[in-house]
Short mmCIF file of C-alpha atoms and ligand atoms in Angstrom, two decimals:
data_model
loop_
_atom_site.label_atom_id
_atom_site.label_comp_id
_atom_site.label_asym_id
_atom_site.label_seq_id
_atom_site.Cartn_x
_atom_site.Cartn_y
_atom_site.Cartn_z
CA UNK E 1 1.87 -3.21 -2.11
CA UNK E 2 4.41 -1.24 -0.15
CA UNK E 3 5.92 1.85 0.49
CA UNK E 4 9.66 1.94 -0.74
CA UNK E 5 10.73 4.12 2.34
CA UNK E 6 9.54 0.90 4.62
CA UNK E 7 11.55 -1.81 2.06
CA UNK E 8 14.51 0.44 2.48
CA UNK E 9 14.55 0.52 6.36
CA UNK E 10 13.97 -3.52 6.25
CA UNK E 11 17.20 -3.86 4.23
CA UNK E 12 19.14 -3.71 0.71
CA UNK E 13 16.43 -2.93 -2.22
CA UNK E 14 17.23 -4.38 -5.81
CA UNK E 15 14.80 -2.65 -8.29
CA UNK E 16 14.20 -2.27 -12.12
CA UNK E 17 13.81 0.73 -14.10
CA UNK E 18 11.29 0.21 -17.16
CA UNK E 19 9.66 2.80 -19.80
CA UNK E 20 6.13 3.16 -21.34
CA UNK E 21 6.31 0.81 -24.63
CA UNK E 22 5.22 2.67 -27.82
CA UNK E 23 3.00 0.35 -29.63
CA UNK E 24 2.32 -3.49 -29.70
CA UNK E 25 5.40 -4.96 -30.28
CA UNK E 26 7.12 -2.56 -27.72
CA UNK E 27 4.53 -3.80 -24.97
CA UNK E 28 5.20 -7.52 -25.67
CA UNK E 29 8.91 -7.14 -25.24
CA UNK E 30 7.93 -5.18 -22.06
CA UNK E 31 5.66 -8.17 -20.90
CA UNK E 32 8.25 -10.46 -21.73
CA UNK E 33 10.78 -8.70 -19.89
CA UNK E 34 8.77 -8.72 -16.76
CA UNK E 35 7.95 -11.85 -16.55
CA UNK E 36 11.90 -12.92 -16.81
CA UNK E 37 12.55 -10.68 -14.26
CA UNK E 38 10.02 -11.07 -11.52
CA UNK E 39 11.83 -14.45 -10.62
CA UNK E 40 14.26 -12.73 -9.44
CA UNK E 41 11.77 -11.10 -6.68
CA UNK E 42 12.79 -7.02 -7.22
CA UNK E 43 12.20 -4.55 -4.34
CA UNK E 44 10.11 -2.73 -6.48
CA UNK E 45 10.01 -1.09 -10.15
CA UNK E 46 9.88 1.72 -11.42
CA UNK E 47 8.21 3.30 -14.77
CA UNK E 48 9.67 6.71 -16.51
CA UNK E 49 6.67 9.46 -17.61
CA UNK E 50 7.28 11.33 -20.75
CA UNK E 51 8.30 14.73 -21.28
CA UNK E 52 5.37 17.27 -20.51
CA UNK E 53 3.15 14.17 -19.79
CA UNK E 54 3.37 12.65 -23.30
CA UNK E 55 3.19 9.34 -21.72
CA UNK E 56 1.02 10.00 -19.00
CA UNK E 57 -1.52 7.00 -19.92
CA UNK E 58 1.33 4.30 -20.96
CA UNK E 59 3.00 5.06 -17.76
CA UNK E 60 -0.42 4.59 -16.02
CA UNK E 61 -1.50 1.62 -17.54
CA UNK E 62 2.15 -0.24 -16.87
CA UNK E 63 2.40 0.80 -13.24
CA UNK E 64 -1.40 0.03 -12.54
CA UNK E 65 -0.95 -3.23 -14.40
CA UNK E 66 2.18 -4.13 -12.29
CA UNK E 67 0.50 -3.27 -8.97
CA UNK E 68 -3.06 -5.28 -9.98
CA UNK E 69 -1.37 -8.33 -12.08
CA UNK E 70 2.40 -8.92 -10.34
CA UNK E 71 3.72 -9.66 -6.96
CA UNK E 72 6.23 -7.17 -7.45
CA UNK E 73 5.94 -3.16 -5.71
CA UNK E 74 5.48 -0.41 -8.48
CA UNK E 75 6.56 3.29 -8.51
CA UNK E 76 4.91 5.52 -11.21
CA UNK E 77 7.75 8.17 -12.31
CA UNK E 78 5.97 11.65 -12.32
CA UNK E 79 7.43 15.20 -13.75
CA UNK E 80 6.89 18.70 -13.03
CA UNK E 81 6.78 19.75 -17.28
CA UNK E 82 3.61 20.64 -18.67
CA UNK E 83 1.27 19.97 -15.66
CA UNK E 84 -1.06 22.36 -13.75
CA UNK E 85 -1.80 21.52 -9.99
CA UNK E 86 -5.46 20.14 -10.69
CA UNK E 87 -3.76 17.82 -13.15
CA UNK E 88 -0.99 16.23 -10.53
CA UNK E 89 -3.76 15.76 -7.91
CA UNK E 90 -6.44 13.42 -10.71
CA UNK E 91 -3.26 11.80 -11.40
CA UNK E 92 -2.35 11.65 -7.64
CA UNK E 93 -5.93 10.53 -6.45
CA UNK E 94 -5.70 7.93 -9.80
CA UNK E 95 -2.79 6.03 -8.14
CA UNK E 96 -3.85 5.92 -5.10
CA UNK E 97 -7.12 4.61 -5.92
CA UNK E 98 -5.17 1.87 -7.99
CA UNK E 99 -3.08 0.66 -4.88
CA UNK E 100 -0.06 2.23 -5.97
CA UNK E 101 2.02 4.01 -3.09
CA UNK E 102 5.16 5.09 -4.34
CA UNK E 103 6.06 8.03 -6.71
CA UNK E 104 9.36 9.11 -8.16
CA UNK E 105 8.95 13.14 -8.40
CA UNK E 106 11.04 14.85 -10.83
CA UNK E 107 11.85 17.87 -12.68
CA UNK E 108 11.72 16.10 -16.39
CA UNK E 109 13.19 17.69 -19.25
CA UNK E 110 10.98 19.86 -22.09
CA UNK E 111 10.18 17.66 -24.70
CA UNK E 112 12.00 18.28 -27.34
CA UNK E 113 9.00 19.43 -29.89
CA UNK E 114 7.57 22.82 -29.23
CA UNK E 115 4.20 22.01 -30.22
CA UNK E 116 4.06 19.38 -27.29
CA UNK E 117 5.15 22.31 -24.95
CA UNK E 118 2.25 23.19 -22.41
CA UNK E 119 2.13 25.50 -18.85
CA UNK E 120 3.16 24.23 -15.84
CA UNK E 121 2.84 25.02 -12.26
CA UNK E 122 5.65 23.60 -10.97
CA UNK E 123 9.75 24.46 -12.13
CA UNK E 124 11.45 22.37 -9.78
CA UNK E 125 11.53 18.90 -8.54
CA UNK E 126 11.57 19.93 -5.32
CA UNK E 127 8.06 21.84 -5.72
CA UNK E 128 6.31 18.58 -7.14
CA UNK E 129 7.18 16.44 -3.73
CA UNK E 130 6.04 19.38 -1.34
CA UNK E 131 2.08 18.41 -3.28
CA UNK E 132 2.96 14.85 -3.28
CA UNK E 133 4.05 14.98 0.34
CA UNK E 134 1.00 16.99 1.43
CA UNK E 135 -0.98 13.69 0.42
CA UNK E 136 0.45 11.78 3.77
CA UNK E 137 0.11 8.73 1.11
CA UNK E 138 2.99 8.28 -0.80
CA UNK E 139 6.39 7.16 -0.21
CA UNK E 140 8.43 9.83 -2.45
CA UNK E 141 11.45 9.56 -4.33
CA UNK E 142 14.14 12.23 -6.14
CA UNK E 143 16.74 11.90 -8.67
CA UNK E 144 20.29 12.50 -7.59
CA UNK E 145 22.76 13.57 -10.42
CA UNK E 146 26.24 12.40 -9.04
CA UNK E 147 28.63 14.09 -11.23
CA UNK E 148 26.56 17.59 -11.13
CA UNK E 149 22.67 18.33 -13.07
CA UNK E 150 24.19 20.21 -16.63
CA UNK E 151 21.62 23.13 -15.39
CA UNK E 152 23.92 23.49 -11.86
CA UNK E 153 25.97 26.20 -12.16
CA UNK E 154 28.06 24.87 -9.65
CA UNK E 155 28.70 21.56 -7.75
CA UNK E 156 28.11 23.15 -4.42
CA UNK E 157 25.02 24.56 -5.42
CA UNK E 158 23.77 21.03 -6.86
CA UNK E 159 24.28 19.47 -4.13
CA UNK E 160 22.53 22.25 -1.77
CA UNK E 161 19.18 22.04 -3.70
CA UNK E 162 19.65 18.00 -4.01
CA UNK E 163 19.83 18.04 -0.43
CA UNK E 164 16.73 20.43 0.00
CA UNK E 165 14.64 18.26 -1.86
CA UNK E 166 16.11 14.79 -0.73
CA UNK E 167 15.19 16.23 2.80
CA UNK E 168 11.58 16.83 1.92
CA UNK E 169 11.35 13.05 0.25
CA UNK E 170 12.00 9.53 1.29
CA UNK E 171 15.04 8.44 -0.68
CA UNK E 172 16.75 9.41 -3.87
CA UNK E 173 17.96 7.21 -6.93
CA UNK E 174 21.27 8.44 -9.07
CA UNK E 175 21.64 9.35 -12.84
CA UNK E 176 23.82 6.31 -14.43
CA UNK E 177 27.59 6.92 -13.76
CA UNK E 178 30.67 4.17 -14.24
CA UNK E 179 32.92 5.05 -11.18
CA UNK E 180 32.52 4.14 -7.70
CA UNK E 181 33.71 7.43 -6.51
CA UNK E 182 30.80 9.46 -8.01
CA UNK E 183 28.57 7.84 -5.68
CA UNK E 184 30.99 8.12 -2.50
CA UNK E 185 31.85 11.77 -2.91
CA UNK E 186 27.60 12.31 -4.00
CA UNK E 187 26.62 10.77 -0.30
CA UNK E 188 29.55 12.25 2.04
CA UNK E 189 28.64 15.66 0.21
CA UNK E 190 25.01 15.32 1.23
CA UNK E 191 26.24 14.15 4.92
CA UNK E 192 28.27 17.10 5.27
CA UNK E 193 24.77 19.24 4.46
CA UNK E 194 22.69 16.93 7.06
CA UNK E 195 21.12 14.56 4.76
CA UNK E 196 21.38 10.87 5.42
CA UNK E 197 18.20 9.37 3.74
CA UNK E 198 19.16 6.56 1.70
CA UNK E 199 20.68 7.49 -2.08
CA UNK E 200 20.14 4.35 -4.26
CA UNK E 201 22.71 3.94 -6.90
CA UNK E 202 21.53 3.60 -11.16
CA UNK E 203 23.53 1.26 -12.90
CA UNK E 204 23.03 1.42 -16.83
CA UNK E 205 24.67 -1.64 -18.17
CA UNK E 206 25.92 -1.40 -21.78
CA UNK E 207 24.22 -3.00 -23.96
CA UNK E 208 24.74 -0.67 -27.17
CA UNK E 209 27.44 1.16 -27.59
CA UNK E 210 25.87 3.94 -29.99
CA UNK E 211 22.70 4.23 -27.12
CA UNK E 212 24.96 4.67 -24.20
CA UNK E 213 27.17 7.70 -25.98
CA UNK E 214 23.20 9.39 -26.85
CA UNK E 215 22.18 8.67 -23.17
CA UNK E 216 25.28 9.94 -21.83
CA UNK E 217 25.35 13.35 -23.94
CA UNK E 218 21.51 13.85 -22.18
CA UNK E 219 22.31 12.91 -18.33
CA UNK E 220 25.82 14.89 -18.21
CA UNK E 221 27.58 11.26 -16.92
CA UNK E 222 30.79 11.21 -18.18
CA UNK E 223 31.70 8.05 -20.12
CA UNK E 224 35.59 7.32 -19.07
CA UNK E 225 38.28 7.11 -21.67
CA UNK E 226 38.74 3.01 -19.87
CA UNK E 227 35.08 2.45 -20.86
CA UNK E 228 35.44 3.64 -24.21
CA UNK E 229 38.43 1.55 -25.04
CA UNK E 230 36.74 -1.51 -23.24
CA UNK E 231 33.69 -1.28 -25.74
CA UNK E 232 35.98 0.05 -28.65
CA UNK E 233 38.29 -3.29 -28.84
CA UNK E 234 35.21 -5.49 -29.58
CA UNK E 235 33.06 -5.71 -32.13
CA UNK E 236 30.36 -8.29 -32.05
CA UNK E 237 26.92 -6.96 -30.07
CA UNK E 238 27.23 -10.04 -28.18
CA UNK E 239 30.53 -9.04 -26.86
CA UNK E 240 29.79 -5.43 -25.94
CA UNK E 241 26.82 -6.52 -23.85
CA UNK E 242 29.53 -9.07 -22.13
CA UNK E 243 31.85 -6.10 -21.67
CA UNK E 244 29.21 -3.72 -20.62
CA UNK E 245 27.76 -6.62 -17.95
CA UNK E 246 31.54 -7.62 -16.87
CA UNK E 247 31.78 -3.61 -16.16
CA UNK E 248 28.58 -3.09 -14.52
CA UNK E 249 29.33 -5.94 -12.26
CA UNK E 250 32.03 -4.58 -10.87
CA UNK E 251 30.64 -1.64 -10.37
CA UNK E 252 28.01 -3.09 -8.19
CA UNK E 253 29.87 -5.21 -6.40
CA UNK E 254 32.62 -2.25 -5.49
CA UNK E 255 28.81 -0.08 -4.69
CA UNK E 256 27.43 -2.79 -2.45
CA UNK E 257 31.08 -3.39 -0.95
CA UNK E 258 30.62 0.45 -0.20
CA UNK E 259 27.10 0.20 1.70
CA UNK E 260 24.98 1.17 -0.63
CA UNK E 261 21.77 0.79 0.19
CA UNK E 262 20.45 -0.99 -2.85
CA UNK E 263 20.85 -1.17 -6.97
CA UNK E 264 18.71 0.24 -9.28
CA UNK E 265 19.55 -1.05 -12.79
CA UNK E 266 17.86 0.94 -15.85
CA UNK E 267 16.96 -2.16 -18.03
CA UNK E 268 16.17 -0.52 -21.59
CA UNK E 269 12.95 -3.02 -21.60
CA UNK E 270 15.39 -5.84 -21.31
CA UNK E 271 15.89 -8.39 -19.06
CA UNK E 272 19.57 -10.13 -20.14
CA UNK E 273 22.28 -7.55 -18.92
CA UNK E 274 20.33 -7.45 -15.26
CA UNK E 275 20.14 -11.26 -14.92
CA UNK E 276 23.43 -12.16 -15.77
CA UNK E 277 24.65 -8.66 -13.49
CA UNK E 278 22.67 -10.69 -10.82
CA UNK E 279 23.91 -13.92 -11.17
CA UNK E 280 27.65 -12.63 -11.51
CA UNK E 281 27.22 -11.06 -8.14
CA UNK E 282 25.22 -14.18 -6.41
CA UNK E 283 21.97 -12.43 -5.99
CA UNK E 284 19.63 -14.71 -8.08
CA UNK E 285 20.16 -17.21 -5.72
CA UNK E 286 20.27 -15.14 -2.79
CA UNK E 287 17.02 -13.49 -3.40
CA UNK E 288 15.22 -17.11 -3.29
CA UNK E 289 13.37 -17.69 -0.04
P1 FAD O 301 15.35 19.32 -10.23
O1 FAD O 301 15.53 18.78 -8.87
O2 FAD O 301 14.24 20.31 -10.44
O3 FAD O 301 16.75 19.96 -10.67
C1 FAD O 301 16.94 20.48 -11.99
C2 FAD O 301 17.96 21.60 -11.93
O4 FAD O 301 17.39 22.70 -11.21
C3 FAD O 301 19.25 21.24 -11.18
O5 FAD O 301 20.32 21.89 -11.81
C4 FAD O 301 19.01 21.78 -9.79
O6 FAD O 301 20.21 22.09 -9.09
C5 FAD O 301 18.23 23.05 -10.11
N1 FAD O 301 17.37 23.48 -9.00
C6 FAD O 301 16.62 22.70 -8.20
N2 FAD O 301 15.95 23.44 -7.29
C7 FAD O 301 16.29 24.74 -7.53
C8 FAD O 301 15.94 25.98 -6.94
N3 FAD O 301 15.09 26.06 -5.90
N4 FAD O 301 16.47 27.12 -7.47
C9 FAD O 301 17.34 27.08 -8.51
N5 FAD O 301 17.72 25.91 -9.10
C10 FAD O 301 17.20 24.77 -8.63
N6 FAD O 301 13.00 12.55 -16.85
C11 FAD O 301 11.75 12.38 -17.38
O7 FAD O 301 11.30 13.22 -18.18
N7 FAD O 301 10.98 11.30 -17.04
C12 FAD O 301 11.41 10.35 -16.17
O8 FAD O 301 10.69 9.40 -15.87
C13 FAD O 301 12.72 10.50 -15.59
N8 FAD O 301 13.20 9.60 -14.69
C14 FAD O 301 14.41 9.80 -14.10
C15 FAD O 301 14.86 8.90 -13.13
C16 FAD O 301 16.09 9.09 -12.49
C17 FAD O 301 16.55 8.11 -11.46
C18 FAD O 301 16.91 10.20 -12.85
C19 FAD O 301 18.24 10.41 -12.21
C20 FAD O 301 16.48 11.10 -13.83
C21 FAD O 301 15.22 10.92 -14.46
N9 FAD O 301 14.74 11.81 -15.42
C22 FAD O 301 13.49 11.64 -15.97
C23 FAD O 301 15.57 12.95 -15.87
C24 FAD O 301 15.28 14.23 -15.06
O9 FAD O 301 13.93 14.61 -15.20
C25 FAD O 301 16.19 15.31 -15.62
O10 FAD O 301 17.53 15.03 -15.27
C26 FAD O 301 15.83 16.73 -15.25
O11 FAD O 301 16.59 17.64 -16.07
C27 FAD O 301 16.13 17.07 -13.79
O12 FAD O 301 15.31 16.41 -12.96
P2 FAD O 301 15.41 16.61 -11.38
O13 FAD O 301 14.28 15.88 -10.81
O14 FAD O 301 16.77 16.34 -10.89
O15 FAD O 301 15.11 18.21 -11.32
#
């Protein structure tokens, strides 16, 4: 396995964003899925953790499964809600028993049922990487919100806590957004604070229009009035994926154009969007040795 810090200073990184599957059925498609993709040789993935640890086992068992069954590089998502410090270091000592050498440390989000509400050591993001980082072991990474966390009061101080943490850790990876200039404005703004590790980009193709309004209300990205019309004139599910994989395209070919240093597409558990987004751009056949 390897660290993502070292993949990033090699060169471009092309990765895949995947959550726990529920049941059965949800873990089939998820097999599925990863076996499509792996073809296309990803940098690494990465697997999303539950509110307050609700999927602290289903996360485990995908990234462990990924690092002991795949060629491809895992990173196991990990939040600051609802865990104690003796809890992060099992889990800590867990992966890295299991081979697995990156984490993605975040502040996650309450869940949303006050029953599954527990205490927690840690508030910020920020406070999770200082214990991960104290391990020497793990190559750690933040999230980056582009157009401002909803909790910031302010863009200025957003960006000043971003760039606390993003100095602390390896690399950060954005919230979704649909315009280019999120992203440039996101990294000169860090620059002009000092911080120049490498800020990955999320792409979220649409696949659905009703899931990318929900998603969209959560994350604070603002959907653009030319988005909205784009998916509003058609009709057929067929053709809003095509419009949401014609837009995402773009996107990443204006990010890459830009010098980002990779892509980081959140798949929903599905492989189509990202393939075709990959073969649009030339990449499939790029990637092959
Ligand atoms: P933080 O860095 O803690 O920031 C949260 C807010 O606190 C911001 O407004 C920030 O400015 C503010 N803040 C930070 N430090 C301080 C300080 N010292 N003093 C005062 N204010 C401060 N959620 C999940 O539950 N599971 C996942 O797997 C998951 N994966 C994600 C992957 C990516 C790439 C991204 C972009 C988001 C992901 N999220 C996930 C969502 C994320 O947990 C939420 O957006 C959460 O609300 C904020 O997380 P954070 O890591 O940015 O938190």
């Amino acid at each position: 396995m390897a660290r993502i810090a070292e993949l990033l200073g090699a060169g471009r990184t092309y990765s895949f964003e995947f959550f726990p599957p529920r049941d059965d059925v949800t873990q089939l498609t998820l097999g599925h899925t990863i076996a499509e993709l792996e073809p296309l040789q990803p940098s690494f993935v990465s697997v999303t953790y539950g509110a307050g640890g609700t999927t602290r086992e289903r996360t485990r068992n995908v990234v462990t499964w990924v690092a002991q069954e795949t060629a491809i590089t895992p990173m196991a998502h990990l939040t600051c809600q609802g865990h104690v410090r003796s809890e992060i270091a099992a889990i800590l000592d867990d992966y890295r028993d299991a081979g697995v050498d990156n984490i993605m440390a975040l502040g996650g989000d309450p869940p949303a049922d006050a029953a599954d509400r527990r205490p927690s050591d840690y508030r910020y993001a920020a406070d999770l990487v200082a214990d991960v980082a104290a391990r020497g072991h793990f190559s750690i990474g933040v999230a980056a919100h582009p157009e401002v966390h909803p909790a910031s009061p302010d863009r200025a101080t957003d960006r000043r806590h971003l760039a606390a943490k993003l100095a602390a850790a390896d690399f950060a990876i954005t919230q979704f957004f649909f315009e280019v200039h999120h992203y440039v404005d996101l990294v000169e703004e860090l620059a002009d604070l000092g911080v120049d590790k490498p800020v990955i980009p999320g792409v979220m193709p649409i696949t659905n229009a009703g899931q990318i309004n929900r998603m969209a209300r959560l994350s604070g990205a603002a959907l653009p009035g030319w988005v909205v019309d784009a998916v509003g004139e058609v009709d057929d599910p067929a053709d809003v994926r095509r419009v949401g994989v014609d837009i995402a395209t773009e996107l990443c070919a204006e990010l890459l154009a830009c010098g980002a240093p990779g892509l980081h597409f959140y798949t929903m558990n599905r492989s189509t969007a990202t393939r075709e987004i990959y073969a649009n751009l030339g990449l499939a056949t790029a990637r092959v040795p």
